[in-house]
Tab-separated table of C-alpha atoms and ligand atoms in Angstrom:
chain	number	residue	atom	x	y	z
A	1	UNK	CA	148.295	115.328	221.558
A	2	UNK	CA	146.309	113.310	224.106
A	3	UNK	CA	144.740	109.952	223.510
A	4	UNK	CA	141.248	111.367	224.114
A	5	UNK	CA	141.512	113.252	220.790
A	6	UNK	CA	142.437	110.133	218.929
A	7	UNK	CA	140.836	107.114	217.333
A	8	UNK	CA	142.264	103.914	218.794
A	9	UNK	CA	145.474	102.849	217.060
A	10	UNK	CA	144.593	100.224	214.447
A	11	UNK	CA	146.719	97.183	213.794
A	12	UNK	CA	146.347	93.766	212.190
A	13	UNK	CA	148.064	90.877	213.920
A	14	UNK	CA	148.079	87.246	214.962
A	15	UNK	CA	147.868	85.634	218.369
A	16	UNK	CA	150.731	83.300	217.424
A	17	UNK	CA	152.891	86.186	216.188
A	18	UNK	CA	155.527	87.211	218.749
A	19	UNK	CA	155.858	90.712	217.310
A	20	UNK	CA	152.097	91.231	217.577
A	21	UNK	CA	152.241	90.216	221.236
A	22	UNK	CA	155.213	92.525	221.775
A	23	UNK	CA	153.254	95.483	220.461
A	24	UNK	CA	149.909	94.942	222.165
A	25	UNK	CA	151.635	94.520	225.554
A	26	UNK	CA	153.529	97.740	224.863
A	27	UNK	CA	150.311	99.560	223.934
A	28	UNK	CA	148.682	98.340	227.151
A	29	UNK	CA	151.658	99.464	229.252
A	30	UNK	CA	151.688	102.860	227.553
A	31	UNK	CA	147.893	103.135	227.981
A	32	UNK	CA	147.428	103.825	224.281
A	33	UNK	CA	143.956	102.666	223.199
A	34	UNK	CA	144.135	100.283	220.248
A	35	UNK	CA	141.980	98.038	218.172
A	36	UNK	CA	143.382	94.898	216.650
A	37	UNK	CA	142.036	92.946	213.702
A	38	UNK	CA	143.075	89.314	214.028
A	39	UNK	CA	143.953	88.245	210.525
A	40	UNK	CA	146.132	88.822	207.499
A	41	UNK	CA	147.146	92.414	206.689
A	42	UNK	CA	146.501	92.004	202.940
A	43	UNK	CA	142.739	91.828	203.406
A	44	UNK	CA	142.600	94.888	205.642
A	45	UNK	CA	144.917	96.900	203.378
A	46	UNK	CA	142.767	96.055	200.366
A	47	UNK	CA	139.532	96.829	202.227
A	48	UNK	CA	140.923	100.213	203.332
A	49	UNK	CA	142.381	100.960	199.897
A	50	UNK	CA	145.864	101.313	201.396
A	51	UNK	CA	149.017	100.066	199.644
A	52	UNK	CA	150.259	96.786	201.139
A	53	UNK	CA	153.567	97.042	202.977
A	54	UNK	CA	156.587	95.270	201.479
A	55	UNK	CA	157.126	92.758	202.832
A	56	UNK	CA	153.746	92.151	204.448
A	57	UNK	CA	154.403	91.349	208.115
A	58	UNK	CA	152.495	90.775	211.333
A	59	UNK	CA	151.765	93.093	212.917
A	60	UNK	CA	150.863	95.794	210.388
A	61	UNK	CA	149.881	99.177	211.836
A	62	UNK	CA	147.787	101.868	210.154
A	63	UNK	CA	148.929	105.448	210.668
A	64	UNK	CA	147.493	108.631	209.223
A	65	UNK	CA	150.216	110.579	207.429
A	66	UNK	CA	150.106	113.920	205.615
A	67	UNK	CA	149.223	112.198	202.334
A	68	UNK	CA	146.755	109.663	203.730
A	69	UNK	CA	146.488	106.418	205.643
A	70	UNK	CA	149.612	104.206	205.501
A	71	UNK	CA	150.232	100.536	206.354
A	72	UNK	CA	153.435	100.383	208.396
A	73	UNK	CA	155.465	97.409	209.624
A	74	UNK	CA	158.493	96.731	211.794
A	75	UNK	CA	157.944	96.949	215.523
A	76	UNK	CA	161.266	98.602	216.456
A	77	UNK	CA	160.762	101.864	214.496
A	78	UNK	CA	157.017	101.772	215.316
A	79	UNK	CA	157.910	101.867	219.031
A	80	UNK	CA	160.023	105.005	218.391
A	81	UNK	CA	157.224	106.532	216.337
A	82	UNK	CA	154.785	105.975	219.231
A	83	UNK	CA	157.320	107.574	221.589
A	84	UNK	CA	157.343	110.670	219.368
A	85	UNK	CA	153.539	110.717	219.055
A	86	UNK	CA	152.633	110.254	222.730
A	87	UNK	CA	154.417	111.380	225.852
A	88	UNK	CA	154.635	109.633	229.215
A	89	UNK	CA	155.218	106.011	230.214
A	90	UNK	CA	158.199	105.921	227.843
A	91	UNK	CA	159.912	102.612	227.064
A	92	UNK	CA	163.146	104.241	225.887
A	93	UNK	CA	165.440	105.386	228.716
A	94	UNK	CA	166.714	108.973	228.493
A	95	UNK	CA	170.180	107.978	229.689
A	96	UNK	CA	172.097	107.148	226.472
A	97	UNK	CA	174.006	104.178	227.951
A	98	UNK	CA	170.817	102.575	229.257
A	99	UNK	CA	169.036	103.343	225.995
A	100	UNK	CA	171.788	101.537	224.098
A	101	UNK	CA	171.593	98.400	226.251
A	102	UNK	CA	167.807	98.436	226.007
A	103	UNK	CA	168.098	98.626	222.218
A	104	UNK	CA	170.617	95.757	222.197
A	105	UNK	CA	168.250	93.581	224.236
A	106	UNK	CA	165.369	94.410	221.899
A	107	UNK	CA	167.473	93.562	218.853
A	108	UNK	CA	168.628	90.268	220.402
A	109	UNK	CA	165.014	89.369	221.238
A	110	UNK	CA	163.723	90.187	217.768
A	111	UNK	CA	166.514	88.605	215.770
A	112	UNK	CA	167.947	85.785	217.907
A	113	UNK	CA	165.213	84.734	220.368
A	114	UNK	CA	162.939	84.395	217.378
A	115	UNK	CA	165.200	81.520	216.309
A	116	UNK	CA	164.199	79.697	219.515
A	117	UNK	CA	160.573	80.459	218.734
A	118	UNK	CA	160.504	79.306	215.121
A	119	UNK	CA	162.801	76.341	215.721
A	120	UNK	CA	160.800	74.828	218.591
A	121	UNK	CA	157.523	75.545	216.835
A	122	UNK	CA	158.261	73.603	213.679
A	123	UNK	CA	161.233	71.254	214.293
A	124	UNK	CA	159.739	68.419	216.365
A	125	UNK	CA	156.611	66.798	214.867
A	126	UNK	CA	154.582	67.069	218.099
A	127	UNK	CA	155.213	70.841	218.290
A	128	UNK	CA	154.499	71.307	214.577
A	129	UNK	CA	151.225	69.431	215.032
A	130	UNK	CA	150.249	71.714	217.900
A	131	UNK	CA	151.071	74.876	215.932
A	132	UNK	CA	149.445	73.579	212.740
A	133	UNK	CA	146.254	72.858	214.678
A	134	UNK	CA	146.086	76.063	216.692
A	135	UNK	CA	147.359	78.769	214.335
A	136	UNK	CA	144.418	78.603	211.870
A	137	UNK	CA	141.991	78.579	214.816
A	138	UNK	CA	143.707	81.622	216.291
A	139	UNK	CA	142.399	83.567	213.295
A	140	UNK	CA	138.936	81.970	213.202
A	141	UNK	CA	137.852	79.803	216.074
A	142	UNK	CA	134.678	78.744	214.209
A	143	UNK	CA	136.443	77.735	210.999
A	144	UNK	CA	134.732	74.861	209.148
A	145	UNK	CA	136.396	71.536	209.975
A	146	UNK	CA	137.318	70.865	206.360
A	147	UNK	CA	138.926	74.287	205.965
A	148	UNK	CA	140.749	73.764	209.228
A	149	UNK	CA	142.213	70.434	208.037
A	150	UNK	CA	143.281	72.030	204.782
A	151	UNK	CA	144.867	75.090	206.437
A	152	UNK	CA	146.592	72.989	209.079
A	153	UNK	CA	148.281	70.968	206.360
A	154	UNK	CA	149.134	74.057	204.315
A	155	UNK	CA	150.637	76.064	207.160
A	156	UNK	CA	152.568	73.105	208.599
A	157	UNK	CA	154.147	72.173	205.264
A	158	UNK	CA	154.984	75.800	204.513
A	159	UNK	CA	156.563	76.557	207.867
A	160	UNK	CA	158.482	73.285	208.282
A	161	UNK	CA	160.024	73.978	204.871
A	162	UNK	CA	161.011	77.456	206.124
A	163	UNK	CA	162.998	76.272	209.165
A	164	UNK	CA	166.142	77.070	207.160
A	165	UNK	CA	165.224	80.782	207.387
A	166	UNK	CA	166.222	80.849	211.068
A	167	UNK	CA	169.078	78.379	210.522
A	168	UNK	CA	167.268	75.508	212.234
A	169	UNK	CA	168.479	72.045	211.176
A	170	UNK	CA	169.861	68.873	212.766
A	171	UNK	CA	173.299	70.377	213.399
A	172	UNK	CA	172.050	73.692	214.841
A	173	UNK	CA	169.238	72.171	216.945
A	174	UNK	CA	171.491	71.416	219.959
A	175	UNK	CA	173.049	74.902	219.740
A	176	UNK	CA	169.618	76.572	219.755
A	177	UNK	CA	168.481	74.386	222.635
A	178	UNK	CA	171.598	75.113	224.711
A	179	UNK	CA	171.287	78.847	224.035
A	180	UNK	CA	167.610	78.860	225.050
A	181	UNK	CA	168.446	77.119	228.325
A	182	UNK	CA	171.314	79.514	229.128
A	183	UNK	CA	169.089	82.465	228.243
A	184	UNK	CA	166.403	81.177	230.626
A	185	UNK	CA	168.963	80.620	233.382
A	186	UNK	CA	170.167	84.210	232.959
A	187	UNK	CA	166.555	85.433	233.081
A	188	UNK	CA	165.946	83.423	236.248
A	189	UNK	CA	168.909	85.082	237.962
A	190	UNK	CA	168.068	88.526	236.661
A	191	UNK	CA	164.381	88.397	237.609
A	192	UNK	CA	165.396	87.348	241.115
A	193	UNK	CA	166.980	90.824	241.370
A	194	UNK	CA	164.472	93.118	239.659
A	195	UNK	CA	161.163	93.055	237.806
A	196	UNK	CA	162.409	94.322	234.458
A	197	UNK	CA	165.624	94.107	232.454
A	198	UNK	CA	166.888	97.588	233.357
A	199	UNK	CA	165.231	98.224	236.693
A	200	UNK	CA	161.727	98.835	237.995
A	201	UNK	CA	160.097	99.821	234.713
A	202	UNK	CA	159.984	98.020	231.374
A	203	UNK	CA	161.938	99.144	228.309
A	204	UNK	CA	161.479	98.239	224.665
A	205	UNK	CA	163.847	95.301	225.267
A	206	UNK	CA	161.454	93.831	227.846
A	207	UNK	CA	158.642	93.915	225.299
A	208	UNK	CA	160.855	92.323	222.652
A	209	UNK	CA	161.714	89.434	224.963
A	210	UNK	CA	158.122	89.216	226.137
A	211	UNK	CA	156.849	88.849	222.550
A	212	UNK	CA	159.022	85.820	221.826
A	213	UNK	CA	158.386	84.352	225.279
A	214	UNK	CA	154.596	84.518	224.899
A	215	UNK	CA	155.053	81.827	222.289
A	216	UNK	CA	157.860	79.873	223.940
A	217	UNK	CA	156.061	79.748	227.278
A	218	UNK	CA	152.442	79.980	226.228
A	219	UNK	CA	152.002	78.276	222.882
A	220	UNK	CA	154.599	75.632	221.983
A	221	UNK	CA	154.821	72.505	224.181
A	222	UNK	CA	158.590	71.753	224.117
A	223	UNK	CA	159.905	75.232	225.006
A	224	UNK	CA	157.099	75.587	227.564
A	225	UNK	CA	158.300	72.433	229.338
A	226	UNK	CA	161.906	73.684	229.281
A	227	UNK	CA	160.895	77.110	230.633
A	228	UNK	CA	159.034	75.525	233.537
A	229	UNK	CA	162.112	73.405	234.285
A	230	UNK	CA	164.738	76.134	234.017
A	231	UNK	CA	163.039	79.400	234.923
A	232	UNK	CA	159.714	79.568	236.774
A	233	UNK	CA	160.313	83.299	237.228
A	234	UNK	CA	160.276	83.752	233.448
A	235	UNK	CA	157.008	81.829	233.208
A	236	UNK	CA	155.472	84.164	235.804
A	237	UNK	CA	157.054	87.239	234.187
A	238	UNK	CA	155.334	86.567	230.861
A	239	UNK	CA	151.917	86.724	232.546
A	240	UNK	CA	153.002	89.759	234.528
A	241	UNK	CA	154.257	91.731	231.522
A	242	UNK	CA	151.170	91.087	229.420
A	243	UNK	CA	149.375	93.938	231.174
A	244	UNK	CA	151.447	96.579	232.962
A	245	UNK	CA	148.798	99.276	232.556
A	246	UNK	CA	148.627	99.662	236.338
A	247	UNK	CA	152.355	100.092	236.857
A	248	UNK	CA	153.293	103.646	237.872
A	249	UNK	CA	156.838	104.248	236.615
A	250	UNK	CA	159.106	107.110	237.651
A	251	UNK	CA	162.429	108.293	236.193
A	252	UNK	CA	164.290	106.774	239.180
A	253	UNK	CA	162.996	103.334	238.211
A	254	UNK	CA	165.705	103.011	235.555
A	255	UNK	CA	168.791	101.651	237.333
A	256	UNK	CA	172.099	103.150	236.174
A	257	UNK	CA	174.302	100.694	234.270
A	258	UNK	CA	176.970	100.871	236.962
A	259	UNK	CA	174.418	99.785	239.602
A	260	UNK	CA	172.874	96.879	237.678
A	261	UNK	CA	173.125	93.391	239.226
A	262	UNK	CA	175.730	90.980	237.839
A	263	UNK	CA	172.908	88.988	236.222
A	264	UNK	CA	172.608	91.624	233.478
A	265	UNK	CA	176.093	90.658	232.351
A	266	UNK	CA	174.987	87.038	232.080
A	267	UNK	CA	172.347	88.104	229.592
A	268	UNK	CA	174.941	90.176	227.709
A	269	UNK	CA	177.246	87.145	227.623
A	270	UNK	CA	174.604	85.072	225.872
A	271	UNK	CA	174.229	87.824	223.281
A	272	UNK	CA	177.996	87.844	222.778
A	273	UNK	CA	178.285	84.081	222.658
A	274	UNK	CA	175.686	83.321	219.959
A	275	UNK	CA	174.211	86.464	218.434
A	276	UNK	CA	177.481	88.360	217.855
A	277	UNK	CA	179.091	85.646	215.671
A	278	UNK	CA	175.852	85.176	213.713
A	279	UNK	CA	175.470	88.897	213.061
A	280	UNK	CA	179.095	89.277	212.000
A	281	UNK	CA	179.012	86.300	209.623
A	282	UNK	CA	175.718	87.478	208.113
A	283	UNK	CA	177.024	91.016	207.590
A	284	UNK	CA	180.201	89.694	205.956
A	285	UNK	CA	178.093	87.573	203.582
A	286	UNK	CA	175.896	90.574	202.689
A	287	UNK	CA	179.038	92.601	201.981
A	288	UNK	CA	180.456	89.839	199.778
A	289	UNK	CA	177.141	89.278	197.990
A	290	UNK	CA	176.941	85.677	199.222
A	291	UNK	CA	173.540	84.049	199.533
A	292	UNK	CA	174.456	81.840	202.499
A	293	UNK	CA	176.951	81.948	205.335
A	294	UNK	CA	178.453	79.546	207.793
A	295	UNK	CA	180.156	80.236	211.089
A	296	UNK	CA	181.200	78.481	214.254
A	297	UNK	CA	178.638	79.341	216.900
A	298	UNK	CA	179.063	77.972	220.411
A	299	UNK	CA	181.529	75.400	219.065
A	300	UNK	CA	179.303	74.046	216.291
A	301	UNK	CA	178.994	74.700	212.578
A	302	UNK	CA	176.043	76.954	211.731
A	303	UNK	CA	174.815	77.345	208.145
A	304	UNK	CA	172.083	79.676	207.068
A	305	UNK	CA	170.697	81.999	204.452
A	306	UNK	CA	171.956	85.571	204.353
A	307	UNK	CA	169.555	88.361	205.304
A	308	UNK	CA	170.184	91.979	204.450
A	309	UNK	CA	167.722	93.129	207.152
A	310	UNK	CA	169.923	91.647	209.877
A	311	UNK	CA	172.996	93.368	208.430
A	312	UNK	CA	171.024	96.606	208.749
A	313	UNK	CA	170.260	95.736	212.375
A	314	UNK	CA	173.995	95.352	213.025
A	315	UNK	CA	174.704	98.681	211.315
A	316	UNK	CA	171.999	100.416	213.405
A	317	UNK	CA	173.418	98.952	216.619
A	318	UNK	CA	176.852	100.234	215.621
A	319	UNK	CA	175.572	103.691	214.781
A	320	UNK	CA	173.971	103.900	218.207
A	321	UNK	CA	177.140	102.686	219.870
A	322	UNK	CA	179.354	105.133	217.957
A	323	UNK	CA	177.039	107.973	219.022
A	324	UNK	CA	177.727	107.262	222.731
A	325	UNK	CA	179.985	109.852	224.290
A	326	UNK	CA	182.345	110.057	227.268
A	327	UNK	CA	180.958	108.552	230.446
A	328	UNK	CA	178.058	106.842	228.655
A	329	UNK	CA	180.466	104.956	226.407
A	330	UNK	CA	182.664	104.056	229.408
A	331	UNK	CA	179.673	102.613	231.305
A	332	UNK	CA	178.525	100.555	228.330
A	333	UNK	CA	182.077	99.289	227.738
A	334	UNK	CA	182.437	98.293	231.387
A	335	UNK	CA	179.234	96.254	231.203
A	336	UNK	CA	180.105	94.583	227.913
A	337	UNK	CA	183.799	93.936	228.496
A	338	UNK	CA	184.546	90.228	228.113
A	339	UNK	CA	180.981	89.317	227.056
A	340	UNK	CA	181.734	88.906	223.347
A	341	UNK	CA	179.295	91.710	222.418
A	342	UNK	CA	182.319	94.000	221.841
A	343	UNK	CA	182.998	92.128	218.596
A	344	UNK	CA	179.708	93.496	217.201
A	345	UNK	CA	180.725	97.049	217.983
A	346	UNK	CA	184.071	97.224	216.257
A	347	UNK	CA	182.779	99.879	213.883
B	1	GSH	N1	161.062	93.039	212.207
B	1	GSH	C1	159.619	92.802	212.168
B	1	GSH	C2	159.360	91.304	212.121
B	1	GSH	C3	157.903	90.927	211.990
B	1	GSH	C4	157.745	89.495	211.490
B	1	GSH	O1	158.704	88.847	211.052
B	1	GSH	N2	156.514	88.959	211.553
B	1	GSH	C5	156.290	87.588	211.123
B	1	GSH	C6	155.224	86.929	211.961
B	1	GSH	S1	155.596	86.950	213.685
B	1	GSH	C7	155.755	87.589	209.697
B	1	GSH	O2	154.819	88.306	209.421
B	1	GSH	N3	156.376	86.793	208.816
B	1	GSH	C8	155.984	86.685	207.441
B	1	GSH	C9	155.538	85.326	207.074
B	1	GSH	O3	155.482	84.452	207.946
B	1	GSH	O4	155.236	85.135	205.899
B	1	GSH	C10	158.992	93.423	213.408
B	1	GSH	O5	159.709	93.696	214.386
B	1	GSH	O6	157.786	93.702	213.400
């Protein structure tokens, strides 16, 4: 199928939603025409007579299936669906070892870097005030002043109360901050070597990181200040990645794992240091039917609610790892050895 035969891909999203930003940058890079409705998916689903997704998430995509139009969420499988629908300008490397590391980076971005995003957005009052003011306007810039005041208060109260969802509280705040700074330092070193995480063309992992960073660098004052301090290359990269429609990738632009710069390992080490213990503790709690979990992360006590979705993410990562054969497995193991990520892949 070519795009010329197709209606633009329809999605509903929010400017302040990292996963929306992830997907529209990916659509631009892949040169897939799209149209986005800025707003809440419920209204569009109802207007189109399509069942609402459960849970309703931003972004929500609309895809025609054999039995009619469907509202679909979750960016990671949507990326794979788009790969199957349209050829060329792929964001999933063919080499299985590279594809695994790309997937790991995407998972880390979606499930851990989003903790940076949500924490900085709502933890400090000055950041919460910024987000409370701008988020309603991002859906309707001409909103009546009274409605704006009301929505600002509503969204701020709601989201500040939900900080626990990402495990943000007074004891985890320094851990999140330290992780964000180390992550930025690793990005600074890595971007000094190459334009994208796995070489000279972007993978799904780049778009995952980009989505969270659009907010951290472009929307919320505290993480923006830190990014400018720690990693000017990341600040520039976010602008750069927003529109890669002119980039002309070739197969050789993926760099083999064995030839990657040492800076990739630094990124892997951050995943192993903070994300691996969180994923393992969460999965154990899901297994035991416990509603909350606590673990030592980066030397501090971390308490948070259990999420079955993240246990699924860990299972998917493991399935992909177990499927690696021979030399691919050896290359991945060599990259990850001593990073702490191995603990996530114990089967
Ligand atoms: N795993 C999903 C996550 C999407 C997601 O969590 N979206 C957020 C906004 S960025 C959301 O809609 N949250 C529901 C809410 O805030 O009520 C994806 O990759 O698309």
